Short mmCIF file of C-alpha atoms in Angstrom, two decimals:
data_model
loop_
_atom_site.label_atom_id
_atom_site.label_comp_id
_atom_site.label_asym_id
_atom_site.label_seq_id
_atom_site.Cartn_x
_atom_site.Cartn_y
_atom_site.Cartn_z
CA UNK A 1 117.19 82.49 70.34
CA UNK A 2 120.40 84.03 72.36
CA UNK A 3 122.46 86.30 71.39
CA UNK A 4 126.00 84.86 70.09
CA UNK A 5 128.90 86.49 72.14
CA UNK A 6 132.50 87.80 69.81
CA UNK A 7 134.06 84.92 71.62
CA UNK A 8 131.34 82.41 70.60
CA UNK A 9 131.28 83.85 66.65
CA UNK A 10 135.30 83.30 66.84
CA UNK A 11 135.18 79.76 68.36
CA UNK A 12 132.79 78.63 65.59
CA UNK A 13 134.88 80.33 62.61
CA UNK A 14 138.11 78.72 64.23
CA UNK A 15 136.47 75.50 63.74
CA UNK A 16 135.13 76.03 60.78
CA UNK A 17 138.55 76.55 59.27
CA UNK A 18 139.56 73.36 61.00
CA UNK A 19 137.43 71.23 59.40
CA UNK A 20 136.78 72.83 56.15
CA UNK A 21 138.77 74.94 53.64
CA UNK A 22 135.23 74.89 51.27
CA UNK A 23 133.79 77.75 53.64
CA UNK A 24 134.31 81.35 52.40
CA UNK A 25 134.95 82.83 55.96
CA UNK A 26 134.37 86.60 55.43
CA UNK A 27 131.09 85.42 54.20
CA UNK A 28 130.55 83.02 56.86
CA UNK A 29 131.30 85.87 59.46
CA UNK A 30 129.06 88.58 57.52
CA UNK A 31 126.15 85.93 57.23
CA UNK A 32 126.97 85.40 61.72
CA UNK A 33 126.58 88.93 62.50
CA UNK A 34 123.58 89.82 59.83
CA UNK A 35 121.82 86.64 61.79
CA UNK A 36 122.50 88.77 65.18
CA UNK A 37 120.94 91.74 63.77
CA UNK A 38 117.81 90.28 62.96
CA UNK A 39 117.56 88.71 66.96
CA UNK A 40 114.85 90.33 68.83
CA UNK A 41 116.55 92.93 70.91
CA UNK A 42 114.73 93.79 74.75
CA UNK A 43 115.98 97.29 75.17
CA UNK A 44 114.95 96.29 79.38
CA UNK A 45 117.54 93.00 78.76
CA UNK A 46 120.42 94.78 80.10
CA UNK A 47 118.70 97.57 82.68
CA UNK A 48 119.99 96.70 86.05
CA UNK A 49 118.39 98.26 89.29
CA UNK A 50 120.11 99.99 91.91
CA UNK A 51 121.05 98.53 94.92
CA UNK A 52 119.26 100.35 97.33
CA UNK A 53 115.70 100.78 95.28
CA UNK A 54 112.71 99.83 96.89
CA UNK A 55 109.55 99.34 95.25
CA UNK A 56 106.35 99.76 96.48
CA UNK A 57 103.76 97.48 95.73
CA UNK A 58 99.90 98.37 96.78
CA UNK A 59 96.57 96.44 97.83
CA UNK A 60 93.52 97.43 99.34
CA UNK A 61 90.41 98.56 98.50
CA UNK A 62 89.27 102.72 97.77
CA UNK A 63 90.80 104.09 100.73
CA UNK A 64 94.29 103.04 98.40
CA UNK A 65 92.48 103.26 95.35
CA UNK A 66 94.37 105.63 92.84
CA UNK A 67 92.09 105.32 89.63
CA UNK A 68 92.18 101.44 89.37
CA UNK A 69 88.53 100.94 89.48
CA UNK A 70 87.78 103.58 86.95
CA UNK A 71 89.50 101.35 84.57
CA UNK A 72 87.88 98.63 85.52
CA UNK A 73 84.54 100.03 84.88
CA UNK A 74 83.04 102.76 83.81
CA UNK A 75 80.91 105.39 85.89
CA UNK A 76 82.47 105.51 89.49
CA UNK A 77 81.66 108.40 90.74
CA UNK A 78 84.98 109.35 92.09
CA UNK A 79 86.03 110.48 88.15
CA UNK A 80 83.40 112.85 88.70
CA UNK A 81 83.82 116.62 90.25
CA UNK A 82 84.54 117.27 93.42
CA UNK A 83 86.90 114.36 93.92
CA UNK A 84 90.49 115.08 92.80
CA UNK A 85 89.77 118.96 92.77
CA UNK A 86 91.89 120.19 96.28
CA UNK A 87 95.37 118.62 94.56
CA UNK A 88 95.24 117.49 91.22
CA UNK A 89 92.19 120.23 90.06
CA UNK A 90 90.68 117.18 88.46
CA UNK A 91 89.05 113.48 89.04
CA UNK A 92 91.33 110.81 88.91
CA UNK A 93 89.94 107.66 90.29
CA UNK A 94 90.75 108.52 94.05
CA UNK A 95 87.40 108.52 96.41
CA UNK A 96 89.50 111.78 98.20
CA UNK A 97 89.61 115.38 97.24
CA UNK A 98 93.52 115.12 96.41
CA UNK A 99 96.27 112.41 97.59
CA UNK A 100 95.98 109.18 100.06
CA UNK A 101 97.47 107.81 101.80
CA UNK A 102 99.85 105.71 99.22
CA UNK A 103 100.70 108.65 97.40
CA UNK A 104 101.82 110.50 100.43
CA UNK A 105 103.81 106.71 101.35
CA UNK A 106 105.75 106.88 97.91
CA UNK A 107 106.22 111.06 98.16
CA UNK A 108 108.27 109.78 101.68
CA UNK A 109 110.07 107.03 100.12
CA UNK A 110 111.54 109.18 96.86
CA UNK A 111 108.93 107.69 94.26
CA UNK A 112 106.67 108.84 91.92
CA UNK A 113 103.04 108.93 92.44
CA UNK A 114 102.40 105.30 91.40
CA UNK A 115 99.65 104.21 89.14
CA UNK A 116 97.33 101.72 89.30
CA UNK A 117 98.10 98.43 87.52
CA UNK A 118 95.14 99.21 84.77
CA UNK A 119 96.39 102.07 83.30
CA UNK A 120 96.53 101.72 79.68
CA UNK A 121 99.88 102.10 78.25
CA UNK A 122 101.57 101.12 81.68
CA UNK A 123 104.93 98.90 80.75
CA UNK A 124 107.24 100.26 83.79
CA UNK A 125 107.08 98.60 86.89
CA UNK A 126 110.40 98.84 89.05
CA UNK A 127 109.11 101.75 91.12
CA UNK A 128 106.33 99.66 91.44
CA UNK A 129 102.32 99.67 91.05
CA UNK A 130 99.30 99.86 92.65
CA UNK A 131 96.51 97.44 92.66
CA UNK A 132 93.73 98.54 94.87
CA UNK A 133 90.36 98.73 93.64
CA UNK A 134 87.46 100.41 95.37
CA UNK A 135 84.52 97.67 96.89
CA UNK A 136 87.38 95.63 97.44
CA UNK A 137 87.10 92.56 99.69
CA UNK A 138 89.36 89.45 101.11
CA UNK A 139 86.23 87.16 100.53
CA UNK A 140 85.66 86.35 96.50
CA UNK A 141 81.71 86.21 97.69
CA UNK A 142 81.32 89.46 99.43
CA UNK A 143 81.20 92.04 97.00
CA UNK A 144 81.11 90.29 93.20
CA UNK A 145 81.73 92.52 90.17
CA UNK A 146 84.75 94.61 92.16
CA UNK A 147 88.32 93.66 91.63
CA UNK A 148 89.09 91.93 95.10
CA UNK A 149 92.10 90.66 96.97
CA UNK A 150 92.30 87.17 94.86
CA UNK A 151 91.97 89.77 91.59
CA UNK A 152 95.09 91.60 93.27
CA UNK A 153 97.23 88.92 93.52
CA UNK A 154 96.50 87.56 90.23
CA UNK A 155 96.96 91.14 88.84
CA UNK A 156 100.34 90.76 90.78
CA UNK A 157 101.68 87.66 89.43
CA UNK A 158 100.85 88.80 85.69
CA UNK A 159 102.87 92.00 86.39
CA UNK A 160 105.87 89.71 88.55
CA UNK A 161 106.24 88.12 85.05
CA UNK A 162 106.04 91.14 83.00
CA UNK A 163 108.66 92.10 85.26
CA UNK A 164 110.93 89.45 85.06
CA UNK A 165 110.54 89.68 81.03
CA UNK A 166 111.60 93.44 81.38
CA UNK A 167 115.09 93.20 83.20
CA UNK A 168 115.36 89.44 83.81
CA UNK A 169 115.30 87.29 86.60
CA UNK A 170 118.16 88.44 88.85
CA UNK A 171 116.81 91.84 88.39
CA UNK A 172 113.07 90.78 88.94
CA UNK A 173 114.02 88.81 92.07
CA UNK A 174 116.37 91.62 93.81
CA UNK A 175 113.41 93.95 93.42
CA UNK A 176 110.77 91.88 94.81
CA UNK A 177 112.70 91.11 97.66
CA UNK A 178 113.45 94.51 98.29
CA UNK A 179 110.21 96.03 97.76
CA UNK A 180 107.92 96.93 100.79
CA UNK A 181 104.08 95.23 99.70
CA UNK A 182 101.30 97.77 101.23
CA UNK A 183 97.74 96.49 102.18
CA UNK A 184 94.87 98.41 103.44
CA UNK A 185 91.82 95.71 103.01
CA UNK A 186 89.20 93.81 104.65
CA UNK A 187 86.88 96.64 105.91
CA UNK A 188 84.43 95.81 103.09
CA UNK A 189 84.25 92.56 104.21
CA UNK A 190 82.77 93.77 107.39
CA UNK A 191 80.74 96.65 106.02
CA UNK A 192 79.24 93.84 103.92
CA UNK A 193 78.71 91.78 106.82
CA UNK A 194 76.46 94.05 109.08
CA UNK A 195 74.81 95.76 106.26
CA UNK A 196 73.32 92.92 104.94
CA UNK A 197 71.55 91.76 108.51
CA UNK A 198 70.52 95.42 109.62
CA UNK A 199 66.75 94.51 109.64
CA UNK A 200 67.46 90.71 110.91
CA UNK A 201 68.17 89.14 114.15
CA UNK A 202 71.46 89.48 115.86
CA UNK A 203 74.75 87.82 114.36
CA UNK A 204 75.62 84.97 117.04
CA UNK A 205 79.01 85.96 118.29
CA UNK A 206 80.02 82.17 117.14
CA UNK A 207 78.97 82.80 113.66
CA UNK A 208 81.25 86.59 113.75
CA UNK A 209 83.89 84.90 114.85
CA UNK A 210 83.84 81.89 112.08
CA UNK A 211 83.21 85.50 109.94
CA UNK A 212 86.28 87.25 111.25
CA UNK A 213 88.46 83.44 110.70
CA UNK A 214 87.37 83.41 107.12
CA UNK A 215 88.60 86.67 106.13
CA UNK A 216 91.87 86.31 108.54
CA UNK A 217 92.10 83.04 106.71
CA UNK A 218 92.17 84.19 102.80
CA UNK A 219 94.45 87.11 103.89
CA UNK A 220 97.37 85.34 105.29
CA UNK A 221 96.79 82.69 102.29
CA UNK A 222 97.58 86.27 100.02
CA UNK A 223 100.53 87.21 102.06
CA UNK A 224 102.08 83.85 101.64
CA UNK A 225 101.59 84.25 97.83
CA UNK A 226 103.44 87.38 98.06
CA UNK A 227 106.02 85.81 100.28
CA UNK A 228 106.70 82.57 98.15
CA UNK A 229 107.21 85.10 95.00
CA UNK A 230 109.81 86.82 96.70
CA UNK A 231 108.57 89.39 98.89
CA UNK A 232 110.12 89.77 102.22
CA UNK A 233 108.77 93.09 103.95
CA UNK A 234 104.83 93.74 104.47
CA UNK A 235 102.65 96.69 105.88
CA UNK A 236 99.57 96.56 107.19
CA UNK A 237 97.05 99.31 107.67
CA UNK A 238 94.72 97.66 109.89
CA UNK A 239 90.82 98.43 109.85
CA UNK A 240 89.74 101.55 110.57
CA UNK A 241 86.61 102.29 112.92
CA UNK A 242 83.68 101.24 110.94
CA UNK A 243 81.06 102.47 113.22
CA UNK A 244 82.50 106.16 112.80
CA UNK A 245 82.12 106.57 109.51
CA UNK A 246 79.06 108.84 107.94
CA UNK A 247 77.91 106.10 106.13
CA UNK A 248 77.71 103.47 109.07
CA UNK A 249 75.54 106.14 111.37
CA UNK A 250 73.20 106.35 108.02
CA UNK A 251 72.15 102.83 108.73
CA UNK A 252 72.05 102.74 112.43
CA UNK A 253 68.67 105.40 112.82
CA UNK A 254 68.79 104.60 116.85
CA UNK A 255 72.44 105.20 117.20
CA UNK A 256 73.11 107.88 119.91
CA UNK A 257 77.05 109.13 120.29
CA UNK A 258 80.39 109.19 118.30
CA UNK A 259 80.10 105.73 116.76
CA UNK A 260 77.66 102.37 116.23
CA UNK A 261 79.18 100.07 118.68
CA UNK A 262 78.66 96.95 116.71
CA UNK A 263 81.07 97.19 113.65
CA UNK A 264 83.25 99.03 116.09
CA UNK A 265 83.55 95.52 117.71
CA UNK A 266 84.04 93.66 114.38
CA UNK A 267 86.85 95.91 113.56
CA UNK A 268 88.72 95.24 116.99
CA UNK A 269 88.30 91.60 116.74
CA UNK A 270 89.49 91.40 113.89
CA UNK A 271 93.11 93.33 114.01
CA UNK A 272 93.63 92.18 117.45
CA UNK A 273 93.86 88.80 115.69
CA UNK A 274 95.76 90.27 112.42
CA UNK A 275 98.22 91.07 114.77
CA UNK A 276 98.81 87.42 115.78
CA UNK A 277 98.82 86.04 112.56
CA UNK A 278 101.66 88.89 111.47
CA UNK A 279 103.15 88.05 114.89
CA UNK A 280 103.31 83.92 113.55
CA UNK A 281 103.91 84.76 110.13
CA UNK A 282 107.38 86.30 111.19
CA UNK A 283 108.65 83.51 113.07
CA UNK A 284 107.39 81.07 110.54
CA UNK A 285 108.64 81.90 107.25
CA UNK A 286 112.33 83.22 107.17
CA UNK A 287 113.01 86.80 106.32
CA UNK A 288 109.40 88.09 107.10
CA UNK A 289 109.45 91.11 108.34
CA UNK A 290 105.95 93.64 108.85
CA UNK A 291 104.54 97.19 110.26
CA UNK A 292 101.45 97.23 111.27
CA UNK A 293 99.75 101.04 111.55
CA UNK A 294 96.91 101.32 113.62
CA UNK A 295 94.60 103.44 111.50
CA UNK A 296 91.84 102.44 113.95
CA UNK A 297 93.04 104.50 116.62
CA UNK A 298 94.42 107.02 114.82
CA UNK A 299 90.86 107.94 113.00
CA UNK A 300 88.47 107.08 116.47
CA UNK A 301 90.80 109.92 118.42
CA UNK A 302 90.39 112.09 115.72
CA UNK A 303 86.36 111.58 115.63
CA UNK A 304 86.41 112.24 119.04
CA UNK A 305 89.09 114.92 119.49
CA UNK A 306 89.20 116.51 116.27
CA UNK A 307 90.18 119.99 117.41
CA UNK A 308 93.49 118.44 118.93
CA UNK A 309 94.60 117.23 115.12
CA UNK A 310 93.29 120.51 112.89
CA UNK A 311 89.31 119.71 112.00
CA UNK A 312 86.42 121.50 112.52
CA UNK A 313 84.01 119.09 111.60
CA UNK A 314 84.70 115.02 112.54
CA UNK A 315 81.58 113.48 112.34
CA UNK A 316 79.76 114.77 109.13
CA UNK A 317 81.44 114.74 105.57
CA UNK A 318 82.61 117.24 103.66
CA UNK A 319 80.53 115.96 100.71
CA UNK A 320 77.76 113.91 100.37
CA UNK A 321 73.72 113.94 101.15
CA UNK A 322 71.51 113.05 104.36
CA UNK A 323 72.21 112.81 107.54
CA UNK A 324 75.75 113.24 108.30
CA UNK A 325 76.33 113.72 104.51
CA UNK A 326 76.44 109.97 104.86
CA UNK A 327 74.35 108.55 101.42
CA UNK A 328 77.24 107.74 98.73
CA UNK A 329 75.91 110.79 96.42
CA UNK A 330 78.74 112.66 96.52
CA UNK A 331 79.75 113.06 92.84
CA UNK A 332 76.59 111.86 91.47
CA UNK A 333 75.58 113.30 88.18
CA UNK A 334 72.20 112.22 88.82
CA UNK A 335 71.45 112.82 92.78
CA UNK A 336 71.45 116.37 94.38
CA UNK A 337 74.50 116.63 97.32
CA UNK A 338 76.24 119.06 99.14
CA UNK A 339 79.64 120.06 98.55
CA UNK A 340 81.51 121.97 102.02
CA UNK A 341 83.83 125.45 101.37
CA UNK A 342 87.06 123.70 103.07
CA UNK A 343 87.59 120.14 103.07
CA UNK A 344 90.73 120.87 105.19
CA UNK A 345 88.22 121.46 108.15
CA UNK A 346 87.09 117.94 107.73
CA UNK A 347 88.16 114.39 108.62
CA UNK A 348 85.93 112.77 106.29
CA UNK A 349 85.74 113.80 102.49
CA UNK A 350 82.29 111.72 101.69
CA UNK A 351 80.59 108.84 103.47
CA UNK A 352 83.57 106.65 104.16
CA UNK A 353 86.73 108.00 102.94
CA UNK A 354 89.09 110.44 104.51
CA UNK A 355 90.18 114.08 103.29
CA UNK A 356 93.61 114.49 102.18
CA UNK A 357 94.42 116.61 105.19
CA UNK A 358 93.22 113.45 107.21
CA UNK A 359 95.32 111.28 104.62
CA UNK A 360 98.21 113.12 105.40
CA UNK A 361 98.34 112.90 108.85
CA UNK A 362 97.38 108.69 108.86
CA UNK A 363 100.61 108.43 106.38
CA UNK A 364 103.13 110.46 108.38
CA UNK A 365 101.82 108.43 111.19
CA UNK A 366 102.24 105.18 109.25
CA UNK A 367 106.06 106.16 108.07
CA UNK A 368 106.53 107.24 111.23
CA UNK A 369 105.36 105.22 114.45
CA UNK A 370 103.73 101.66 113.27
CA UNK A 371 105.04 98.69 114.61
CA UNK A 372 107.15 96.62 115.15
CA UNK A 373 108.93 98.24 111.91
CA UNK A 374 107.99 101.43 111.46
CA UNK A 375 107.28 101.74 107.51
CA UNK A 376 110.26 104.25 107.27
CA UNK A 377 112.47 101.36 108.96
CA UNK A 378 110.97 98.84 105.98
CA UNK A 379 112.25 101.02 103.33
CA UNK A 380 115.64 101.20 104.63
CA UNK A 381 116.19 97.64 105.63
#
């Protein structure tokens, strides 16, 4: 039911009187406004967003992941100590010792630290949310039992609806147009990919490349969801260098230098051609507008030239067990590992996720020079 307006309530008791002289009007007027009273009342109904807010809406998979997966199952070891202790003295979900790069993203664009979509209680979304989930994937198949990009988007359009229910549609659709939609995904894909043939023969570079299509393929199919709901400007953090990471030179016994050549390669392919998709996209759908931040360079330089950005150590994690500190034990309740003195000295936190110092430095670099918007220039379109 609607609410009646005054002007509505008087129209009916005019014509009341018109056609009846039976009808005890003070009545008839008491009985109008007690029937008002009793309407549900949406204390969002009449909120109204500034004009210049911009939302931030997240994807990706744990190097976004702000406590999403821990409340999507239970025992992930980044709710257990060290992770979380450098900034927030406590595990929250994060696979970092404090922020990431998100939280630094929405500390730049005047918003709160935002949560992940899971979080019980959660009713608020016009600052936005964030949906990334560690194991993430773009492929459905890759990684089952994780909360991947399909997941996301669902997630999304259940929360575009709660939206719309909290300040209405003209509200709802100014703020998803608005908003800036953040995506850091696909890596998993590829980790999956080369992990899974370590001991076989060599991929055939025709079968990578029907690979690297496939997860191209689902992602754009995302971004159009996004788009068709309303959303207008995208960033992209591309892939990072896969072969760099403690974890990858784990797997790779023979590998000799700064990184394992062959997921190196994956990851190349596969944002060279990201950026021609984003490069279509924007001429093909009206209003489309993207940054894309290349995290791939920025974390290879810093694995090679670490003492130029601040770290001590570039190649072997803060946290973790083995060689490199590359086994995923770092937390573990169960499985001995070694913690360092000053994760600040470090580019990598455990196997495959940066420190926040690292974080830092990727987001400033992110708000600052990606192209061909930088992220800054997104928020203030």
């Amino acid at each position: 039911m609607i609410p009646l307006h005054l002007e509505q309530i008087e129209t009916k008791m005019a014509r009341s009187q018109a056609t009846t002289s039976s009808i005890n009007l003070p009545a008839l007027a008491i009985t109008i406004y007690a029937s008002i009273l009793l309407l549900p009342f949406n204390a969002h109904a009449a909120a109204t967003i500034p004009e210049n807010h911009v939302a931030l809406f997240i994807f990706g998979d744990s190097l976004y992941d702000v406590g999403m997966n821990s409340h999507f199952k239970h025992g992930t070891l980044s709710t257990y100590w060290p992770y979380g202790e450098t900034f927030f003295n406590k595990p929250t979900g994060r696979y970092c010792n404090g922020r990431l790069v998100p939280d630094f993203v929405a500390e730049f664009a005047n918003l709160p630290l935002l949560p992940p979509y899971l979080q019980p209680g959660l009713s608020n979304y016009t600052n936005g949310v964030n949906f990334a989930s560690a194991g993430a994937c773009v492929l459905v198949d890759t990684r089952p039992g994780t909360i991947n990009l399909k997941m996301q988007i669902d997630y999304f359009e259940e929360m575009v609806q709660k939206l719309r229910n909290q300040v209405g549609d003209a509200e709802a659709n100014k703020l998803l147009g608005n908003a800036v939609y953040l995506f850091s995904i696909a890596g998993n894909d590829y980790v999956s990919l080369f992990t899974a043939n370590l001991n076989k023969p060599p991929l055939s570079s025709s079968y990578k490349g029907q690979y690297i299509s496939m997860v191209l393929g689902n992602l754009t199919s995302h971004i159009t969801t996004i788009y068709e709901t309303g959303g207008r400007k995208f960033a992209f953090q591309n892939v990072g260098p896969l072969g760099c990471m403690p974890s990858t030179k784990t797997y790779y016994t023979g590998n000799i230098g700064n990184c394992v050549k062959e997921p190196q390669m994956l990851a190349k392919t596969h944002n060279a051609k990201f950026l021609g998709i984003a490069q279509k996209l924007q001429t093909q759908l009206p209003g489309f507008k993207y940054s894309v931040y290349d995290y791939y360079s920025a974390a290879a330089n810093r694995v090679v030239y670490n003492t130029r950005y601040g770290f001590k150590e570039s190649k072997t994690a803060c946290c973790g067990s083995g060689g490199y500190n590359g086994a995923f034990t770092c937390g573990s309740p169960t499985v001995k590992f070694q913690v360092c003195n000053d994760p600040s000295d470090y580019l990598w936190f455990d196997a495959a996720h940066p420190t926040e110092n690292a974080n830092q430095q990727y987001a400033q670099l992110f708000w600052d020079t990606a192209a061909p918007y930088t992220l800054k220039n997104l928020f203030n379109l």
